[in-house]
Amino acid sequence: MTQSIPRPSNLQNLNPEQELRAEVLAAVQRYYDYKFQAKAFSPGQTYVPVSGKVFDEQELFKLVDSSLDFWLTTGRYAAEFERRFAEWIGVKHCLLVNSGSSANLVALSALTSPKLGDKQLKPGDEVITVAAGFPTTVNPIFQNQLVPVFLDVQLGTYDLDVSQLEAALSAKTRAIMVAHTLGNPFHLKAVMEFAEKHDLWVIEDNCDAVGSLYDGKRTGTFGHLSTVSFYPAHHMTMGEGGAVLTSDARLRKIVESFRDWGRDCWCAPGVDNTCNKRFGWQLGTLPFGYDHKYTYSHVGYNLKMTDMQAAVGCAQLDKLPGFIEQRRQNFEFLSAQLQDLQDVLILPQATEKAEPSWFGYLLVVKEDAPFSRNELVQHLEANRIGTRLLFGGNLVRQPLYEGLNYRVVGELTNSDRVMQGAFWIGLYPGLSEEMLRYTTATIRDFCRSR
C-alpha cells in the first residue's frame, strides 16, 4: 500500500518539511471540496458520457505530494505502482510507459530483438490479428515491417473468430497480437493452444480489459507479453500512461531497453552501476570498458512515464476492485433494461468461461431493423447521451492502410457488420443508475417509435 501522507489534523512530531507538506495538502482538500462537488443529474440537459475519470481527494493528494519532490521523470511512485500492479494482476514484471499505444509498440518491438535468437521477429514475418478493433493494436506490426494477417470477429462477443486460426497459418506466421474487445476476453484456451502448437509469440492487448477473468484467471497473464492503458477512458487512469506486463525476465529486460532509448544498461534514472561493472563491459566493437550507461543494443525510444502520473495511479489502484465490480453491475443493469429490444438490437454476450471487466456496452442494430445505426446514434447524441463506434470498424477499409502489405483471411463479413451497425454506450463507474435508466429509456422510446 502507498505510504500514508500526514494529514493537517495530525501535525505532532513532524519535521519542517512534513509540516509544510501537510499544510499544502490541507489546501488541496479545501480546493477539492470546492472544485469537484457532485452535481445533480438533469435528464436531457446533463451530458451522459461514454467514459471518464473517477477520482477523489486521494488522487490530488498524491499528485501534489509527488510534485513537491520535483522529481519529474520516473521515480518512487512509479516503482511502487509497478510492484503493486504486477502483483495485483498476477505477473512478475510491470514496466510503465507513457501510453497504451506506446505499450503496444514496445511490446511488439521487443520481439524483434536479436537477443531472442531464432525467436526474433524479422521484416516480412506475419502476425495474426483481428480486423475489427483499434489501430494501435495493428500499427506496431506495420511499424516493425511485419505483416498483419486480419481475421474476422464473432458477432455477440466481437472477439477473434478462432475457427479461422488454422486458415491464417503460413510458413511466415510468428506471432499473435489481439485485443480483448471492450473488456470481453477472447477465447484464450484456443489461442494459447494454437500458439503452443505452432511455437508462436502471443501479445494480449489488455488495454480495455483490466480485471477481466478467463477461466478464473486475469487476462494479461496468458500471453508472453500484455499491455495496459491508463488513459482517462480506461478502467483506471493516470491521465496518460500505459504498461507492458510479462513474467519472462529476458523479455522484461528487452522491453525496458526499447522503452529507455534502446540502451543496454538497466539502471533506474539517477542510479549508476547497478551491474557493478559499469566500466567493465565488452560489447560489439566498442572499446573495452565503454560506459554501460551509454551502450545501446536496440533502436529504441524514450517512452517513460512521469512520477506525478504514477502517483495518481497509486491512488487509483486502491479503487480498482470497486471500479471493476461497478462496471459489471452496470453491464447487468443495461442488459436487464434492454432485453425486450432483441428483435432490433444484438446485445453483447461474454465469451464462454469469461467474466469480463466491461469497458463499454456494445449494441448492433440488426440488418432488418426499421432504422439504422446512424439514426439511433444521432437520436442519442441529440438527447445528450454519448456514443462511440467500435473504434476503427473494419480496419482494412481505413485510409491509413491503403497500399500497405497485409493479408486477409475470409471475407471479414462480421467486421463489416460491426462497421455498419455497431456502437457502444457507457457503463463506467461515474454513471449513476439514474443516468443508465435515462439512457435505456431513450433507446427504448426510439426503437418502439419506429
Short mmCIF file of C-alpha atoms in Angstrom, two decimals:
data_model
loop_
_atom_site.label_atom_id
_atom_site.label_comp_id
_atom_site.label_asym_id
_atom_site.label_seq_id
_atom_site.Cartn_x
_atom_site.Cartn_y
_atom_site.Cartn_z
CA MET A 1 0.00 0.00 0.00
CA THR A 2 1.01 3.62 -0.51
CA GLN A 3 2.86 5.25 2.38
CA SER A 4 0.41 7.45 4.27
CA ILE A 5 0.62 11.21 3.78
CA PRO A 6 0.42 13.27 7.00
CA ARG A 7 -2.97 14.93 7.43
CA PRO A 8 -3.29 18.50 8.75
CA SER A 9 -5.11 17.25 11.87
CA ASN A 10 -2.05 15.26 12.90
CA LEU A 11 0.91 17.66 12.88
CA GLN A 12 2.61 16.43 16.05
CA ASN A 13 6.16 15.17 15.76
CA LEU A 14 6.51 16.21 12.12
CA ASN A 15 9.74 17.65 10.79
CA PRO A 16 9.56 21.03 9.00
CA GLU A 17 9.22 19.52 5.53
CA GLN A 18 6.43 17.17 6.62
CA GLU A 19 4.63 20.03 8.32
CA LEU A 20 4.80 22.17 5.20
CA ARG A 21 3.54 19.28 3.08
CA ALA A 22 0.63 18.78 5.46
CA GLU A 23 -0.27 22.47 5.15
CA VAL A 24 -0.21 22.21 1.35
CA LEU A 25 -2.43 19.13 1.45
CA ALA A 26 -4.89 20.90 3.74
CA ALA A 27 -5.28 23.48 0.97
CA VAL A 28 -5.67 20.67 -1.58
CA GLN A 29 -8.52 19.21 0.48
CA ARG A 30 -10.31 22.57 0.56
CA TYR A 31 -9.78 23.01 -3.17
CA TYR A 32 -11.12 19.53 -3.94
CA ASP A 33 -14.23 20.13 -1.81
CA TYR A 34 -14.88 23.38 -3.70
CA LYS A 35 -13.92 22.43 -7.25
CA PHE A 36 -15.27 18.90 -7.58
CA GLN A 37 -18.62 18.99 -5.83
CA ALA A 38 -21.12 16.45 -7.16
CA LYS A 39 -23.72 17.97 -9.47
CA ALA A 40 -27.33 16.86 -9.83
CA PHE A 41 -28.25 14.95 -13.00
CA SER A 42 -30.78 16.65 -15.26
CA PRO A 43 -32.14 14.29 -17.98
CA GLY A 44 -31.71 15.77 -21.42
CA GLN A 45 -29.53 18.56 -20.07
CA THR A 46 -26.60 16.84 -18.33
CA TYR A 47 -24.41 15.00 -20.80
CA VAL A 48 -24.07 11.25 -20.20
CA PRO A 49 -20.50 10.43 -21.31
CA VAL A 50 -19.35 7.03 -22.52
CA SER A 51 -16.29 7.10 -20.27
CA GLY A 52 -14.37 9.27 -17.88
CA LYS A 53 -12.14 9.51 -14.86
CA VAL A 54 -13.47 8.74 -11.37
CA PHE A 55 -11.39 10.14 -8.50
CA ASP A 56 -11.49 11.82 -5.12
CA GLU A 57 -9.12 13.87 -2.98
CA GLN A 58 -6.63 10.98 -2.68
CA GLU A 59 -5.51 11.36 -6.30
CA LEU A 60 -4.93 15.08 -5.77
CA PHE A 61 -3.04 14.45 -2.52
CA LYS A 62 -0.63 12.04 -4.19
CA LEU A 63 -0.29 14.17 -7.32
CA VAL A 64 0.67 17.23 -5.30
CA ASP A 65 2.86 15.20 -2.93
CA SER A 66 4.80 13.91 -5.93
CA SER A 67 5.10 17.36 -7.47
CA LEU A 68 6.63 18.71 -4.26
CA ASP A 69 9.57 16.33 -4.77
CA PHE A 70 10.10 17.94 -8.19
CA TRP A 71 11.35 14.58 -9.45
CA LEU A 72 9.87 14.98 -12.90
CA THR A 73 10.75 11.66 -14.50
CA THR A 74 10.12 8.09 -13.31
CA GLY A 75 10.65 7.82 -9.54
CA ARG A 76 9.38 6.43 -6.25
CA TYR A 77 5.69 6.37 -7.15
CA ALA A 78 6.41 4.64 -10.47
CA ALA A 79 8.42 1.94 -8.69
CA GLU A 80 5.60 1.46 -6.19
CA PHE A 81 2.96 1.22 -8.88
CA GLU A 82 4.93 -1.25 -10.99
CA ARG A 83 5.39 -3.54 -8.00
CA ARG A 84 1.79 -3.34 -6.80
CA PHE A 85 0.15 -3.63 -10.22
CA ALA A 86 2.27 -6.64 -11.26
CA GLU A 87 1.32 -8.36 -8.01
CA TRP A 88 -2.36 -7.48 -8.42
CA ILE A 89 -2.71 -8.68 -11.99
CA GLY A 90 -0.57 -11.78 -11.45
CA VAL A 91 2.68 -11.30 -13.39
CA LYS A 92 6.27 -10.85 -12.30
CA HIS A 93 7.06 -7.60 -14.11
CA CYS A 94 5.26 -4.36 -14.92
CA LEU A 95 7.02 -1.62 -16.90
CA LEU A 96 5.28 1.74 -17.11
CA VAL A 97 5.23 3.70 -20.36
CA ASN A 98 3.61 6.94 -21.46
CA SER A 99 0.50 5.43 -23.15
CA GLY A 100 -1.26 2.21 -24.04
CA SER A 101 -0.31 2.78 -27.67
CA SER A 102 3.35 3.02 -26.64
CA ALA A 103 2.89 -0.17 -24.64
CA ASN A 104 1.77 -1.97 -27.80
CA LEU A 105 4.68 -0.52 -29.76
CA VAL A 106 7.24 -1.51 -27.13
CA ALA A 107 5.78 -4.99 -26.61
CA LEU A 108 5.88 -5.94 -30.27
CA SER A 109 9.20 -4.20 -30.87
CA ALA A 110 10.68 -6.30 -28.07
CA LEU A 111 10.01 -9.42 -30.13
CA THR A 112 12.27 -8.06 -32.90
CA SER A 113 15.30 -8.09 -30.58
CA PRO A 114 18.32 -10.06 -31.82
CA LYS A 115 18.73 -11.18 -28.21
CA LEU A 116 15.88 -13.65 -28.90
CA GLY A 117 17.97 -15.63 -31.37
CA ASP A 118 15.85 -17.86 -33.61
CA LYS A 119 12.67 -16.49 -31.99
CA GLN A 120 13.40 -12.94 -33.20
CA LEU A 121 10.72 -11.46 -35.45
CA LYS A 122 12.16 -10.18 -38.72
CA PRO A 123 10.77 -8.00 -41.54
CA GLY A 124 8.22 -9.96 -43.56
CA ASP A 125 7.16 -12.24 -40.70
CA GLU A 126 3.40 -12.46 -40.16
CA VAL A 127 1.40 -11.54 -37.06
CA ILE A 128 -2.20 -12.73 -36.68
CA THR A 129 -4.66 -10.05 -35.50
CA VAL A 130 -8.30 -9.02 -36.00
CA ALA A 131 -9.82 -6.58 -38.47
CA ALA A 132 -12.40 -5.03 -36.11
CA GLY A 133 -10.55 -3.04 -33.47
CA PHE A 134 -8.34 -0.11 -32.60
CA PRO A 135 -5.50 0.90 -34.96
CA THR A 136 -2.75 0.91 -32.33
CA THR A 137 -3.12 -2.84 -31.85
CA VAL A 138 -2.14 -3.21 -35.51
CA ASN A 139 0.13 -0.22 -36.17
CA PRO A 140 3.19 -1.69 -34.37
CA ILE A 141 3.05 -4.63 -36.79
CA PHE A 142 3.46 -2.28 -39.72
CA GLN A 143 5.94 -0.07 -37.85
CA ASN A 144 8.23 -3.08 -37.37
CA GLN A 145 7.98 -4.07 -41.08
CA LEU A 146 5.92 -7.14 -40.22
CA VAL A 147 2.77 -8.32 -42.00
CA PRO A 148 -0.63 -8.30 -40.27
CA VAL A 149 -2.95 -11.19 -41.04
CA PHE A 150 -6.50 -9.99 -40.44
CA LEU A 151 -9.14 -12.37 -39.09
CA ASP A 152 -12.84 -11.75 -38.61
CA VAL A 153 -14.67 -11.42 -35.29
CA GLN A 154 -17.74 -13.22 -33.96
CA LEU A 155 -21.00 -11.36 -33.51
CA GLY A 156 -22.11 -11.11 -29.91
CA THR A 157 -18.66 -11.37 -28.35
CA TYR A 158 -16.89 -9.30 -31.06
CA ASP A 159 -13.66 -11.16 -30.40
CA LEU A 160 -11.32 -13.14 -32.64
CA ASP A 161 -13.02 -15.94 -34.61
CA VAL A 162 -10.74 -18.76 -33.51
CA SER A 163 -12.16 -21.08 -36.18
CA GLN A 164 -10.05 -19.10 -38.69
CA LEU A 165 -6.71 -19.62 -36.94
CA GLU A 166 -5.63 -22.65 -38.96
CA ALA A 167 -6.56 -20.92 -42.22
CA ALA A 168 -4.44 -17.93 -41.17
CA LEU A 169 -1.32 -20.03 -40.61
CA SER A 170 1.52 -19.85 -43.09
CA ALA A 171 5.24 -20.61 -43.10
CA LYS A 172 5.82 -16.97 -42.09
CA THR A 173 3.44 -16.87 -39.09
CA ARG A 174 5.41 -15.97 -35.98
CA ALA A 175 3.08 -14.22 -33.53
CA ILE A 176 -0.47 -13.34 -32.48
CA MET A 177 -1.41 -9.86 -31.25
CA VAL A 178 -5.07 -9.42 -30.34
CA ALA A 179 -7.15 -7.20 -28.04
CA HIS A 180 -9.87 -8.28 -25.63
CA THR A 181 -12.68 -6.33 -27.29
CA LEU A 182 -14.33 -3.84 -24.91
CA GLY A 183 -13.15 -5.94 -21.97
CA ASN A 184 -14.56 -9.25 -23.23
CA PRO A 185 -11.75 -11.86 -23.20
CA PHE A 186 -11.11 -13.64 -26.47
CA HIS A 187 -11.07 -17.45 -26.47
CA LEU A 188 -7.73 -17.74 -24.69
CA LYS A 189 -7.71 -21.52 -24.44
CA ALA A 190 -7.95 -21.92 -28.20
CA VAL A 191 -5.46 -19.14 -28.92
CA MET A 192 -2.83 -20.35 -26.45
CA GLU A 193 -3.13 -23.97 -27.60
CA PHE A 194 -2.72 -22.86 -31.22
CA ALA A 195 0.27 -20.70 -30.30
CA GLU A 196 1.94 -23.50 -28.36
CA LYS A 197 1.33 -25.99 -31.17
CA HIS A 198 3.00 -23.69 -33.72
CA ASP A 199 5.58 -22.04 -31.42
CA LEU A 200 4.15 -18.53 -31.76
CA TRP A 201 4.53 -15.47 -29.57
CA VAL A 202 1.32 -14.09 -28.03
CA ILE A 203 0.72 -10.45 -27.06
CA GLU A 204 -2.53 -9.69 -25.24
CA ASP A 205 -3.74 -6.14 -25.80
CA ASN A 206 -5.40 -5.87 -22.39
CA CYS A 207 -5.98 -2.12 -22.58
CA ASP A 208 -9.78 -2.46 -22.43
CA ALA A 209 -9.90 -5.44 -20.10
CA VAL A 210 -8.12 -4.74 -16.81
CA GLY A 211 -9.69 -7.07 -14.26
CA SER A 212 -11.35 -9.39 -16.76
CA LEU A 213 -11.20 -13.10 -15.95
CA TYR A 214 -10.90 -16.09 -18.25
CA ASP A 215 -11.39 -19.47 -16.62
CA GLY A 216 -10.82 -17.77 -13.25
CA LYS A 217 -7.50 -16.16 -14.23
CA ARG A 218 -6.94 -12.48 -15.03
CA THR A 219 -6.41 -11.51 -18.63
CA GLY A 220 -2.98 -10.07 -19.27
CA THR A 221 -1.37 -13.13 -17.66
CA PHE A 222 -1.79 -15.64 -20.51
CA GLY A 223 0.42 -14.22 -23.26
CA HIS A 224 4.18 -13.83 -23.32
CA LEU A 225 3.54 -10.09 -23.10
CA SER A 226 0.47 -7.97 -22.41
CA THR A 227 -0.33 -4.29 -22.48
CA VAL A 228 -2.48 -1.88 -20.46
CA SER A 229 -3.68 1.70 -20.98
CA PHE A 230 -4.26 4.30 -18.28
CA TYR A 231 -5.93 6.90 -20.49
CA PRO A 232 -8.90 8.62 -18.74
CA ALA A 233 -11.40 6.47 -20.65
CA HIS A 234 -9.99 3.24 -19.24
CA HIS A 235 -10.56 1.20 -16.10
CA MET A 236 -8.22 3.39 -14.09
CA THR A 237 -6.31 6.46 -15.13
CA MET A 238 -3.10 8.41 -14.81
CA GLY A 239 -4.20 10.95 -17.45
CA GLU A 240 -1.88 9.41 -20.00
CA GLY A 241 0.10 6.25 -19.42
CA GLY A 242 0.30 2.54 -20.05
CA ALA A 243 2.27 -0.55 -19.10
CA VAL A 244 3.85 -3.66 -20.56
CA LEU A 245 3.48 -6.82 -18.47
CA THR A 246 5.42 -10.08 -18.56
CA SER A 247 6.66 -12.88 -16.34
CA ASP A 248 9.66 -13.56 -18.59
CA ALA A 249 12.84 -11.99 -17.17
CA ARG A 250 14.55 -11.88 -20.57
CA LEU A 251 11.57 -10.10 -22.19
CA ARG A 252 11.41 -7.71 -19.25
CA LYS A 253 14.97 -6.52 -19.89
CA ILE A 254 14.34 -6.17 -23.63
CA VAL A 255 11.12 -4.20 -23.06
CA GLU A 256 12.94 -1.88 -20.69
CA SER A 257 15.65 -1.32 -23.28
CA PHE A 258 13.19 -0.38 -26.03
CA ARG A 259 11.38 1.94 -23.62
CA ASP A 260 14.60 3.59 -22.39
CA TRP A 261 16.36 4.83 -25.57
CA GLY A 262 17.39 1.29 -26.57
CA ARG A 263 20.21 1.28 -24.03
CA ASP A 264 21.78 -1.93 -22.76
CA CYS A 265 22.02 -0.57 -19.19
CA TRP A 266 19.12 -1.22 -16.82
CA CYS A 267 19.93 1.34 -14.08
CA ALA A 268 16.98 3.45 -12.94
CA PRO A 269 17.14 7.22 -13.65
CA GLY A 270 19.62 8.85 -11.31
CA VAL A 271 21.21 5.49 -10.40
CA ASP A 272 24.63 4.26 -11.53
CA ASN A 273 26.44 0.91 -11.65
CA THR A 274 23.62 -1.49 -10.74
CA CYS A 275 25.56 -4.22 -12.55
CA ASN A 276 28.72 -3.45 -10.52
CA LYS A 277 30.78 -3.36 -13.73
CA ARG A 278 29.70 -0.12 -15.40
CA PHE A 279 33.16 0.28 -16.96
CA GLY A 280 33.88 -3.42 -17.39
CA TRP A 281 31.78 -4.43 -20.39
CA GLN A 282 32.94 -5.52 -23.84
CA LEU A 283 30.02 -5.21 -26.27
CA GLY A 284 30.09 -5.04 -30.07
CA THR A 285 33.13 -3.26 -31.39
CA LEU A 286 33.10 -0.67 -28.63
CA PRO A 287 36.35 -0.29 -26.69
CA PHE A 288 36.56 -2.35 -23.52
CA GLY A 289 35.11 -0.51 -20.55
CA TYR A 290 32.93 1.86 -22.56
CA ASP A 291 30.38 3.35 -20.13
CA HIS A 292 27.47 0.89 -19.97
CA LYS A 293 25.03 3.76 -19.41
CA TYR A 294 25.81 4.86 -22.97
CA THR A 295 25.81 1.47 -24.64
CA TYR A 296 22.83 0.69 -26.90
CA SER A 297 21.54 -2.68 -28.03
CA HIS A 298 18.23 -1.73 -29.72
CA VAL A 299 16.77 1.01 -31.89
CA GLY A 300 14.64 2.24 -29.01
CA TYR A 301 12.61 5.19 -27.78
CA ASN A 302 12.14 7.31 -24.68
CA LEU A 303 8.63 6.33 -23.57
CA LYS A 304 8.89 6.60 -19.80
CA MET A 305 6.16 7.94 -17.54
CA THR A 306 6.43 10.85 -15.13
CA ASP A 307 6.28 10.15 -11.41
CA MET A 308 3.36 12.55 -10.99
CA GLN A 309 1.27 10.36 -13.29
CA ALA A 310 2.30 7.25 -11.38
CA ALA A 311 1.30 8.96 -8.11
CA VAL A 312 -2.24 9.32 -9.44
CA GLY A 313 -2.11 5.66 -10.46
CA CYS A 314 -1.23 4.56 -6.94
CA ALA A 315 -4.39 6.20 -5.64
CA GLN A 316 -6.45 4.76 -8.49
CA LEU A 317 -5.11 1.27 -7.84
CA ASP A 318 -6.70 1.34 -4.38
CA LYS A 319 -10.08 1.91 -6.09
CA LEU A 320 -9.63 -0.54 -8.97
CA PRO A 321 -11.51 -3.55 -7.50
CA GLY A 322 -14.50 -1.32 -6.81
CA PHE A 323 -14.35 0.14 -10.32
CA ILE A 324 -14.39 -3.34 -11.84
CA GLU A 325 -17.32 -4.50 -9.76
CA GLN A 326 -19.33 -1.39 -10.64
CA ARG A 327 -18.68 -1.92 -14.35
CA ARG A 328 -20.04 -5.46 -14.07
CA GLN A 329 -23.11 -4.28 -12.17
CA ASN A 330 -23.79 -1.57 -14.73
CA PHE A 331 -23.47 -4.11 -17.55
CA GLU A 332 -26.05 -6.35 -15.89
CA PHE A 333 -28.38 -3.38 -15.35
CA LEU A 334 -28.17 -2.32 -19.01
CA SER A 335 -28.76 -5.89 -20.19
CA ALA A 336 -31.84 -6.24 -17.99
CA GLN A 337 -33.26 -2.94 -19.22
CA LEU A 338 -32.70 -3.73 -22.92
CA GLN A 339 -33.77 -7.39 -23.02
CA ASP A 340 -37.06 -6.60 -24.72
CA LEU A 341 -35.31 -4.92 -27.67
CA GLN A 342 -33.58 -8.01 -29.03
CA ASP A 343 -35.88 -8.03 -32.06
CA VAL A 344 -33.98 -4.98 -33.34
CA LEU A 345 -30.70 -4.97 -31.37
CA ILE A 346 -28.00 -7.58 -30.77
CA LEU A 347 -26.94 -7.37 -27.12
CA PRO A 348 -23.36 -8.18 -26.07
CA GLN A 349 -22.52 -11.52 -24.50
CA ALA A 350 -19.49 -12.77 -22.61
CA THR A 351 -17.15 -15.29 -24.16
CA GLU A 352 -17.53 -18.80 -22.75
CA LYS A 353 -15.53 -19.21 -19.49
CA ALA A 354 -15.10 -15.42 -19.26
CA GLU A 355 -16.10 -12.89 -16.61
CA PRO A 356 -15.43 -9.57 -18.33
CA SER A 357 -14.50 -6.29 -16.73
CA TRP A 358 -16.53 -4.44 -19.32
CA PHE A 359 -15.16 -1.30 -20.98
CA GLY A 360 -18.38 -0.37 -22.79
CA TYR A 361 -21.79 -1.77 -23.72
CA LEU A 362 -21.79 -2.70 -27.40
CA LEU A 363 -25.01 -2.82 -29.40
CA VAL A 364 -25.52 -3.83 -33.03
CA VAL A 365 -28.59 -2.70 -34.95
CA LYS A 366 -29.96 -5.71 -36.79
CA GLU A 367 -29.97 -5.59 -40.57
CA ASP A 368 -33.77 -5.90 -40.75
CA ALA A 369 -34.43 -3.23 -38.11
CA PRO A 370 -36.64 -0.31 -39.28
CA PHE A 371 -33.86 2.17 -38.53
CA SER A 372 -30.11 2.45 -39.00
CA ARG A 373 -27.27 2.64 -36.51
CA ASN A 374 -26.61 6.22 -37.53
CA GLU A 375 -30.23 7.24 -36.89
CA LEU A 376 -30.18 5.73 -33.39
CA VAL A 377 -26.78 7.23 -32.58
CA GLN A 378 -27.86 10.68 -33.75
CA HIS A 379 -31.01 10.42 -31.61
CA LEU A 380 -28.96 9.54 -28.53
CA GLU A 381 -26.46 12.33 -29.11
CA ALA A 382 -29.31 14.81 -29.63
CA ASN A 383 -30.61 13.75 -26.22
CA ARG A 384 -27.19 14.32 -24.59
CA ILE A 385 -26.17 10.66 -24.43
CA GLY A 386 -22.65 9.88 -25.57
CA THR A 387 -21.92 7.10 -28.06
CA ARG A 388 -18.86 5.61 -29.74
CA LEU A 389 -18.37 3.25 -32.65
CA LEU A 390 -16.33 0.06 -32.28
CA PHE A 391 -13.18 2.06 -32.91
CA GLY A 392 -11.95 1.72 -36.49
CA GLY A 393 -14.63 -0.73 -37.66
CA ASN A 394 -13.19 -2.98 -40.36
CA LEU A 395 -9.63 -1.67 -40.25
CA VAL A 396 -8.70 -2.79 -43.75
CA ARG A 397 -11.13 -0.14 -45.02
CA GLN A 398 -9.33 2.63 -43.14
CA PRO A 399 -7.36 5.00 -45.40
CA LEU A 400 -4.12 4.71 -43.38
CA TYR A 401 -3.64 1.07 -44.51
CA GLU A 402 -4.16 1.69 -48.22
CA GLY A 403 -1.20 0.34 -50.16
CA LEU A 404 0.39 -1.40 -47.15
CA ASN A 405 1.29 -5.08 -47.09
CA TYR A 406 -1.19 -7.27 -45.20
CA ARG A 407 -3.15 -10.47 -45.64
CA VAL A 408 -6.87 -11.15 -45.07
CA VAL A 409 -8.49 -14.46 -44.12
CA GLY A 410 -12.03 -14.91 -45.43
CA GLU A 411 -14.49 -12.15 -46.27
CA LEU A 412 -14.47 -10.24 -42.94
CA THR A 413 -18.25 -10.31 -43.06
CA ASN A 414 -18.79 -9.67 -39.36
CA SER A 415 -16.19 -6.91 -39.32
CA ASP A 416 -18.25 -5.17 -41.99
CA ARG A 417 -21.40 -5.75 -39.92
CA VAL A 418 -19.69 -4.10 -36.97
CA MET A 419 -18.61 -1.20 -39.15
CA GLN A 420 -22.15 -0.66 -40.43
CA GLY A 421 -24.28 -1.43 -37.38
CA ALA A 422 -22.34 -1.34 -34.09
CA PHE A 423 -21.96 1.35 -31.43
CA TRP A 424 -21.43 1.39 -27.69
CA ILE A 425 -22.66 3.34 -24.72
CA GLY A 426 -21.04 3.97 -21.38
CA LEU A 427 -21.13 1.84 -18.24
CA TYR A 428 -18.15 3.25 -16.36
CA PRO A 429 -18.37 3.80 -12.57
CA GLY A 430 -19.03 7.52 -12.89
CA LEU A 431 -22.52 6.87 -14.31
CA SER A 432 -25.39 6.75 -11.84
CA GLU A 433 -28.39 4.43 -12.08
CA GLU A 434 -30.46 7.49 -12.98
CA MET A 435 -28.18 8.13 -15.97
CA LEU A 436 -28.35 4.50 -17.07
CA ARG A 437 -32.15 4.45 -16.75
CA TYR A 438 -32.39 7.62 -18.83
CA THR A 439 -30.11 6.09 -21.47
CA THR A 440 -32.06 2.84 -21.79
CA ALA A 441 -35.42 4.64 -21.75
CA THR A 442 -34.22 6.88 -24.57
CA ILE A 443 -33.10 3.85 -26.60
CA ARG A 444 -36.40 2.05 -25.96
CA ASP A 445 -38.54 5.06 -26.87
CA PHE A 446 -36.66 5.48 -30.15
CA CYS A 447 -36.83 1.80 -31.11
CA ARG A 448 -40.54 1.43 -30.33
CA SER A 449 -41.45 4.67 -32.04
CA ARG A 450 -40.19 3.16 -35.28
#
